[in-house]
PDB file of C-alpha atoms in Angstrom:
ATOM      1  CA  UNK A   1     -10.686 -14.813 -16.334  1.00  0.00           C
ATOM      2  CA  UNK A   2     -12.975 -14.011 -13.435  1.00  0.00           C
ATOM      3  CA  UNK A   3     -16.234 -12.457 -12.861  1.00  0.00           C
ATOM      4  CA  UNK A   4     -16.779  -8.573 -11.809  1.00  0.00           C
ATOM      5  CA  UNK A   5     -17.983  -9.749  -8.729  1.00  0.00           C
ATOM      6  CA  UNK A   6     -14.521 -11.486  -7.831  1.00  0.00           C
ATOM      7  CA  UNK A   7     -12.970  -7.960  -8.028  1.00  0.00           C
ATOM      8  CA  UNK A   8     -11.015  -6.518  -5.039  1.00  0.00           C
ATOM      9  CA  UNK A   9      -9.353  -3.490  -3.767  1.00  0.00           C
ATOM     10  CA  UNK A  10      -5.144  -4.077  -4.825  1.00  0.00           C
ATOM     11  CA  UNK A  11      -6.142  -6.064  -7.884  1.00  0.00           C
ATOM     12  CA  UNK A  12      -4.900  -5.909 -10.940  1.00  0.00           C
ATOM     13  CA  UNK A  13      -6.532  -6.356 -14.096  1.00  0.00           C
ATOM     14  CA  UNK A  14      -6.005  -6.037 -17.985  1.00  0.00           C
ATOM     15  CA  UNK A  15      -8.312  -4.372 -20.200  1.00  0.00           C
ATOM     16  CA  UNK A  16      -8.648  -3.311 -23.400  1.00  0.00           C
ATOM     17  CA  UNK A  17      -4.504  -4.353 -23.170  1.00  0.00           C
ATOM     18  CA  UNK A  18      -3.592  -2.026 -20.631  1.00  0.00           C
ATOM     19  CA  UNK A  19      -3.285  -2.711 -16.836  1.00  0.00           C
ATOM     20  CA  UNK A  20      -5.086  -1.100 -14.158  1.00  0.00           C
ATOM     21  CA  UNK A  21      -4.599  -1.132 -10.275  1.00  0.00           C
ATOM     22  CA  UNK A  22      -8.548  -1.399  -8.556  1.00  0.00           C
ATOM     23  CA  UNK A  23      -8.621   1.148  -6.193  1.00  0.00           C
ATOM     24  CA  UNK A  24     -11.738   1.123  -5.059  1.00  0.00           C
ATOM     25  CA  UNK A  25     -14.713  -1.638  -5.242  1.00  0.00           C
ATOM     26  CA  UNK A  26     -18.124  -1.352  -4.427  1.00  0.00           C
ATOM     27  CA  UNK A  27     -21.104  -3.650  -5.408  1.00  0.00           C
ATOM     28  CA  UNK A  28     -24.101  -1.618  -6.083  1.00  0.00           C
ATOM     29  CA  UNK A  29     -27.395  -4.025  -6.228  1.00  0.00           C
ATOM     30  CA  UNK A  30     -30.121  -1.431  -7.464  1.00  0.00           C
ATOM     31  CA  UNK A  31     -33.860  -2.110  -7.320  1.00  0.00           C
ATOM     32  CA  UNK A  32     -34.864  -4.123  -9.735  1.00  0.00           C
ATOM     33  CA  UNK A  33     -31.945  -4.156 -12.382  1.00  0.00           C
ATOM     34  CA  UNK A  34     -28.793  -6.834 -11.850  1.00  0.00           C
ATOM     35  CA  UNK A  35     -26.274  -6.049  -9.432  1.00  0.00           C
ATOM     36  CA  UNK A  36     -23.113  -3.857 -10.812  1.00  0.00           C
ATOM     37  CA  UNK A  37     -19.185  -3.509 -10.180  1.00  0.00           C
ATOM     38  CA  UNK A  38     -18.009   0.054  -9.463  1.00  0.00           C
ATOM     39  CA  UNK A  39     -14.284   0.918  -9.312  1.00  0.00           C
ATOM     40  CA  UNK A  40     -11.836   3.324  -9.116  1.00  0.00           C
ATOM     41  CA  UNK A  41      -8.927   2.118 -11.500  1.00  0.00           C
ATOM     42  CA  UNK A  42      -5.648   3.437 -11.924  1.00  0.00           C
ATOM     43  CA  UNK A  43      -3.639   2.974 -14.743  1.00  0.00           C
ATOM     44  CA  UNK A  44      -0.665   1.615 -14.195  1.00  0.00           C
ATOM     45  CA  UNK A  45       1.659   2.468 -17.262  1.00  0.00           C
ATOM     46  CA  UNK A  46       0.277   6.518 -17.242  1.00  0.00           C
ATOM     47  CA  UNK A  47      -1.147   7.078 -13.397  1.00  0.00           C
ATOM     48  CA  UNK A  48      -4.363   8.227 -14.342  1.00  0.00           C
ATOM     49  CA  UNK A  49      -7.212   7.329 -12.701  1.00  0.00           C
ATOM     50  CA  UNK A  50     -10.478   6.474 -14.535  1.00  0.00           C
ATOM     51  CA  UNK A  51     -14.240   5.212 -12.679  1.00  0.00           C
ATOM     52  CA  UNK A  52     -15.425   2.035 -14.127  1.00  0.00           C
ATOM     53  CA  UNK A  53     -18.928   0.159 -14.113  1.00  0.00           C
ATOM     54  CA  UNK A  54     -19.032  -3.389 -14.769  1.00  0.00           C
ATOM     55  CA  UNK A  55     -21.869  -5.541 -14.691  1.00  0.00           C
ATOM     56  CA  UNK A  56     -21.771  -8.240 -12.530  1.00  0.00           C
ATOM     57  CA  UNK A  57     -21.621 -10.933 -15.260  1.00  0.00           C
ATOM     58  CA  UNK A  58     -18.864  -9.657 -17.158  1.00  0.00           C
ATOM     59  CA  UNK A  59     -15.658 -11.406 -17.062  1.00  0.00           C
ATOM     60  CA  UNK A  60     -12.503  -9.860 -16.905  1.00  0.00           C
ATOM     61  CA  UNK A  61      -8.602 -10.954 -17.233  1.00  0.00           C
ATOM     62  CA  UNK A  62      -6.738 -10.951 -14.189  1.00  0.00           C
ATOM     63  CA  UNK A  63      -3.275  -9.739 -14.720  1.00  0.00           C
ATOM     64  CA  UNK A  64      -0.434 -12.578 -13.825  1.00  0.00           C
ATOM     65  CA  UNK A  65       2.265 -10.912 -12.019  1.00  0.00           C
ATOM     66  CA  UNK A  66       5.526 -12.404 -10.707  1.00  0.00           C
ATOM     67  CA  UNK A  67       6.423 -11.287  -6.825  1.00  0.00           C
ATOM     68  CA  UNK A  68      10.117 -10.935  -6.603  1.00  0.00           C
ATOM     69  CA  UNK A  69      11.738 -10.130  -3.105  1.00  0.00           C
ATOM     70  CA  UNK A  70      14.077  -6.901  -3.435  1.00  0.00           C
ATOM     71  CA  UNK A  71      15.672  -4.669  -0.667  1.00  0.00           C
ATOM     72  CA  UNK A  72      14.835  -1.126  -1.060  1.00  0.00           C
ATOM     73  CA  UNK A  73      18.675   0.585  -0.911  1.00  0.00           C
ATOM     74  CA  UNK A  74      18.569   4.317  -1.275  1.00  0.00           C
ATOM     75  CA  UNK A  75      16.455   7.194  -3.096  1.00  0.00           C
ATOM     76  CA  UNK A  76      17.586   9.984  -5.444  1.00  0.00           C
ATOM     77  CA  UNK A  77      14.963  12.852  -6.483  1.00  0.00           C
ATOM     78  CA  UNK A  78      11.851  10.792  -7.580  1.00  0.00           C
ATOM     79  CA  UNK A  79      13.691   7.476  -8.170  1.00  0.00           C
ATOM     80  CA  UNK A  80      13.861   4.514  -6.241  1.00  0.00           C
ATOM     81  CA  UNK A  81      17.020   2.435  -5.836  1.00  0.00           C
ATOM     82  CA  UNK A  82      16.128  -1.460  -5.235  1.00  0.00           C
ATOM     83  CA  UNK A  83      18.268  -5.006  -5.220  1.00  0.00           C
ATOM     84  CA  UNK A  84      17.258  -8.358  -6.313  1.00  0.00           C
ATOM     85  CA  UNK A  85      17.801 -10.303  -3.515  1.00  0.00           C
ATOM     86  CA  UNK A  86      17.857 -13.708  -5.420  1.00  0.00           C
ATOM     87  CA  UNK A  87      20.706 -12.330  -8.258  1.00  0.00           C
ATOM     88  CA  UNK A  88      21.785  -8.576  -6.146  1.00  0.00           C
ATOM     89  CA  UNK A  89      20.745  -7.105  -9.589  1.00  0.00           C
ATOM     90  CA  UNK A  90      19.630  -3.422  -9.183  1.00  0.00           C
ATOM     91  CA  UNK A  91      16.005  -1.894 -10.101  1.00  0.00           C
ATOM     92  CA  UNK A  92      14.939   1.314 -10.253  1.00  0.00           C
ATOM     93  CA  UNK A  93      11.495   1.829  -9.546  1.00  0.00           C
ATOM     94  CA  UNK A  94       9.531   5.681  -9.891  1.00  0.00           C
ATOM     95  CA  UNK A  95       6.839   6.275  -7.385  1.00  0.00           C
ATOM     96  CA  UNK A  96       4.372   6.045 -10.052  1.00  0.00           C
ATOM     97  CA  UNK A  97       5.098   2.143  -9.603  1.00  0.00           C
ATOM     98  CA  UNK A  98       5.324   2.100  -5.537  1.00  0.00           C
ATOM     99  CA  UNK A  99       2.412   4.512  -4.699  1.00  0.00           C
ATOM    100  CA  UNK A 100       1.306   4.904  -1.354  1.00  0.00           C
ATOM    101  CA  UNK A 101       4.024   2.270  -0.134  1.00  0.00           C
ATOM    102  CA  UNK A 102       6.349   5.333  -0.549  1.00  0.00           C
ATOM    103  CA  UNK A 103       5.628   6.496   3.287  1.00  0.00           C
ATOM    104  CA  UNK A 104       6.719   3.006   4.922  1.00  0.00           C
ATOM    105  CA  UNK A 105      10.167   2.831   2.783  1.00  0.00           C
ATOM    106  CA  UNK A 106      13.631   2.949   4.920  1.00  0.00           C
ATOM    107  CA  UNK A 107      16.938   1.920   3.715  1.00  0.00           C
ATOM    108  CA  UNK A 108      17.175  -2.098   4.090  1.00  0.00           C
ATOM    109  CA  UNK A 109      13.584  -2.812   4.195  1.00  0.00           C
ATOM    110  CA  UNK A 110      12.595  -5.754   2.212  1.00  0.00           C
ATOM    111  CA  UNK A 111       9.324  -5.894   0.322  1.00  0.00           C
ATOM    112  CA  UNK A 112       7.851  -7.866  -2.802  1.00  0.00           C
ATOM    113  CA  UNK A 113       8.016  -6.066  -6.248  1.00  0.00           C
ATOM    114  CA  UNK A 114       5.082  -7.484  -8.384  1.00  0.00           C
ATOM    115  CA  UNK A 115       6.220  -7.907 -12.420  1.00  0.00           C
ATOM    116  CA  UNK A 116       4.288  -8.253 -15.218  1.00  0.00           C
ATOM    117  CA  UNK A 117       6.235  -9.626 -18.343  1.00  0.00           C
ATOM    118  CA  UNK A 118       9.628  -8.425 -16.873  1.00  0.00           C
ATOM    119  CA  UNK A 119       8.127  -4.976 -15.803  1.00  0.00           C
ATOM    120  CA  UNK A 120       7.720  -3.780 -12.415  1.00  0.00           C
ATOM    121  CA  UNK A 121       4.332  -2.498 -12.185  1.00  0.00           C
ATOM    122  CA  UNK A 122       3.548  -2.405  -8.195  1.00  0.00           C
ATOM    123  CA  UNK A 123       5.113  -3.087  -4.593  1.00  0.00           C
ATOM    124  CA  UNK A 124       3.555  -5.512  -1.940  1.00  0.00           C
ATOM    125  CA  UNK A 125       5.240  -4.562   1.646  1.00  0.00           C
ATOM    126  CA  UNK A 126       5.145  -6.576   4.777  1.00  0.00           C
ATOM    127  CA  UNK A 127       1.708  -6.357   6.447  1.00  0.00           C
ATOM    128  CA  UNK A 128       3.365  -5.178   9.810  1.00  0.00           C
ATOM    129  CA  UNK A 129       6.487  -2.826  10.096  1.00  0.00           C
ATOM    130  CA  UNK A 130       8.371  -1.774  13.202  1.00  0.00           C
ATOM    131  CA  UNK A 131       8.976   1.938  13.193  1.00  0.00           C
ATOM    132  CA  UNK A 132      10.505   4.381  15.581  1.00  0.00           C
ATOM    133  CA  UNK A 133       8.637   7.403  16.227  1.00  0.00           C
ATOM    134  CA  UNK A 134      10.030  11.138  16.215  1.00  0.00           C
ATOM    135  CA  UNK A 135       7.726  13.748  16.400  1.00  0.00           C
ATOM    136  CA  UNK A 136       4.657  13.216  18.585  1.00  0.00           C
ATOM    137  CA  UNK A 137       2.535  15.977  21.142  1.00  0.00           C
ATOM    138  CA  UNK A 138       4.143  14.432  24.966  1.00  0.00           C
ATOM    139  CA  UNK A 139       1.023  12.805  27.161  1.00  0.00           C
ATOM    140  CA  UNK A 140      -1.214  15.539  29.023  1.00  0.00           C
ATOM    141  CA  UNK A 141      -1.004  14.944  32.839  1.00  0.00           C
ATOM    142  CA  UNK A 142      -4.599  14.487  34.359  1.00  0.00           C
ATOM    143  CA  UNK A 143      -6.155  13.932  31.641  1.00  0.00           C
ATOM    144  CA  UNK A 144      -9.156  11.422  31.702  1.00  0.00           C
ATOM    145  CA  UNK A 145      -8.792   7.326  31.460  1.00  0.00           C
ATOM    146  CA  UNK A 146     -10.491   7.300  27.785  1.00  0.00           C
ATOM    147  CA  UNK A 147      -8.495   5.416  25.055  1.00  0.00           C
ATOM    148  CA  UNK A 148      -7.132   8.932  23.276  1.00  0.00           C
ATOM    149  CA  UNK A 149      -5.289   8.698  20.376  1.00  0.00           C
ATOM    150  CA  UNK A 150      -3.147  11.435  18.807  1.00  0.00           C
ATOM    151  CA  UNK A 151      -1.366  11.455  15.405  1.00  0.00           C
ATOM    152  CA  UNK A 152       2.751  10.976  15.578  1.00  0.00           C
ATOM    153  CA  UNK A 153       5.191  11.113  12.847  1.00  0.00           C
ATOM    154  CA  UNK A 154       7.235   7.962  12.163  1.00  0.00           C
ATOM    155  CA  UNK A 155      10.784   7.592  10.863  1.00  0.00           C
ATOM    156  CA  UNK A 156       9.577   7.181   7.398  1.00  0.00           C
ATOM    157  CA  UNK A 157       7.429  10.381   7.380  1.00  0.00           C
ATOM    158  CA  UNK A 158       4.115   8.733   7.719  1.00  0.00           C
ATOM    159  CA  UNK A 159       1.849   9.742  10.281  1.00  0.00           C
ATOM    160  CA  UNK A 160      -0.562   7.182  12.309  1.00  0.00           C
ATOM    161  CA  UNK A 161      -2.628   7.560  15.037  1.00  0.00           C
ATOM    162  CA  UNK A 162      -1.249   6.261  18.233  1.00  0.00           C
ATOM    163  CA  UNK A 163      -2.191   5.679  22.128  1.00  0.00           C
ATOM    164  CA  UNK A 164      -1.708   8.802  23.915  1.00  0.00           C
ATOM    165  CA  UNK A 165       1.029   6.728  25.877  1.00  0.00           C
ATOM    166  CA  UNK A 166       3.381   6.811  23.114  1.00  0.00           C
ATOM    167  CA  UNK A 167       6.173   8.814  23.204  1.00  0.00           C
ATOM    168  CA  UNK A 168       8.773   9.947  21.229  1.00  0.00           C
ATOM    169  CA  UNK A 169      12.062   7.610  20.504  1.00  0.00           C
ATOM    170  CA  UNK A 170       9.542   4.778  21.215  1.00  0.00           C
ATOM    171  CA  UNK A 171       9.222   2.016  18.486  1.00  0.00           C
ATOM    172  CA  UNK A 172       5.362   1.314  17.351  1.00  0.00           C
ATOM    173  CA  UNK A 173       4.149  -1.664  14.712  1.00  0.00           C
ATOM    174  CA  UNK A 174       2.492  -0.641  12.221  1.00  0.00           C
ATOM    175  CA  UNK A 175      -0.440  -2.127  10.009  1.00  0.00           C
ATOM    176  CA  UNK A 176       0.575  -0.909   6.522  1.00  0.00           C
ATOM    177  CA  UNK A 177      -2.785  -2.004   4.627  1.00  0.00           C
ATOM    178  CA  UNK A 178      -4.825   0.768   6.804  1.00  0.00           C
ATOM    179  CA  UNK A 179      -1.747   2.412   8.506  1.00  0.00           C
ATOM    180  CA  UNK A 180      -3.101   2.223  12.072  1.00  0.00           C
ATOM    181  CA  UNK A 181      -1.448   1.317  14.905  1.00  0.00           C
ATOM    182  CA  UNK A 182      -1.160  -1.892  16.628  1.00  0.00           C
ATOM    183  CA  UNK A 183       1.262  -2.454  19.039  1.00  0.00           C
ATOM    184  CA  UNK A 184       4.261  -1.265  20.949  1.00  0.00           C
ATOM    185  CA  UNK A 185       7.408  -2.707  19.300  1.00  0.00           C
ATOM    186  CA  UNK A 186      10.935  -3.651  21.214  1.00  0.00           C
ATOM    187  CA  UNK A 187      13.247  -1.559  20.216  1.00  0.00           C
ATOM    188  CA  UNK A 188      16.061  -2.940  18.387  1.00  0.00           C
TER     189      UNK A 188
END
């Protein structure tokens, strides 16, 4: 159990026996009244998202989830096609389950699927990942010595903001918690 407070954004927490997937947090400490918990929740077993005020002294399960490391293989229309890399046993996962992690997933990349009594319920991937870019605007000659950015489209399909420098072919790390851009990679 832990307290509202404790709460944070990637979470996930049971109540009222189903699981739900904070989304957003924010501690809201009005006036004179005690300070109180609002989130965003998803719910993990339908998608739906619900808003959620907790006060600050309420105490709430924390879900225990097992983190297995799989290799993400190949997708087919909206499922995903994973192995087990401990047993090379194979998992499909929906996106419902991998979310947002959807637009860093390439065949061989290998990420953490979280469990919760033998049921995948969400992905964790690598904080960094080297991708090569393929669609970006080409640098504009004369133009001023300000730190531009300008969006480019990675192999995956995601598109970050990137150093007007960048070009494309050219392989960039990637933050995926806040997908922004942090370095220039070495090609492989």
């Amino acid at each position: 159990m832990i307290d509202a407070t404790q709460i944070r954004k990637g979470m996930i927490i049971v109540m009222d026996g189903t699981l739900y997937r904070v989304m957003e947090m924010q501690l809201i400490t009005p006036g004179r009244w005690k300070a109180m918990v609002q989130t965003k929740l998803r719910n993990i077993q339908v998608g739906s998202q619900i808003e959620h005020r907790f006060r600050s002294e309420e105490r709430l399960e924390q879900a225990h989830l097992e983190e297995i490391e799989m290799e993400f293989l190949y997708q087919q229309g909206d499922e995903y096609y994973f192995m087990n890399l401990e047993n090379y046993e194979q998992v499909t996962l929906t996106l419902e389950v991998i979310g947002d992690a959807v637009k860093y997933l390439k065949p061989n990349t290998v990420i953490e699927v979280e469990l919760f009594e033998g049921n995948p319920v969400g992905v964790n991937l690598p904080k960094s990942m080297d991708l090569k870019v393929v669609n970006t605007e080409p640098r504009l000659q004369g133009a001023t010595k300000t730190s531009l950015y300008k969006p480019a489209v990675l192999e995956t399909g995601a598109v970050v903001q990137v150093p007007e420098f960048i070009k494309e072919g050219d392989v960039v790390r990637v933050d995926t918690r806040d997908d922004t851009y942090l370095e220039r990679a070495k090609a492989k």
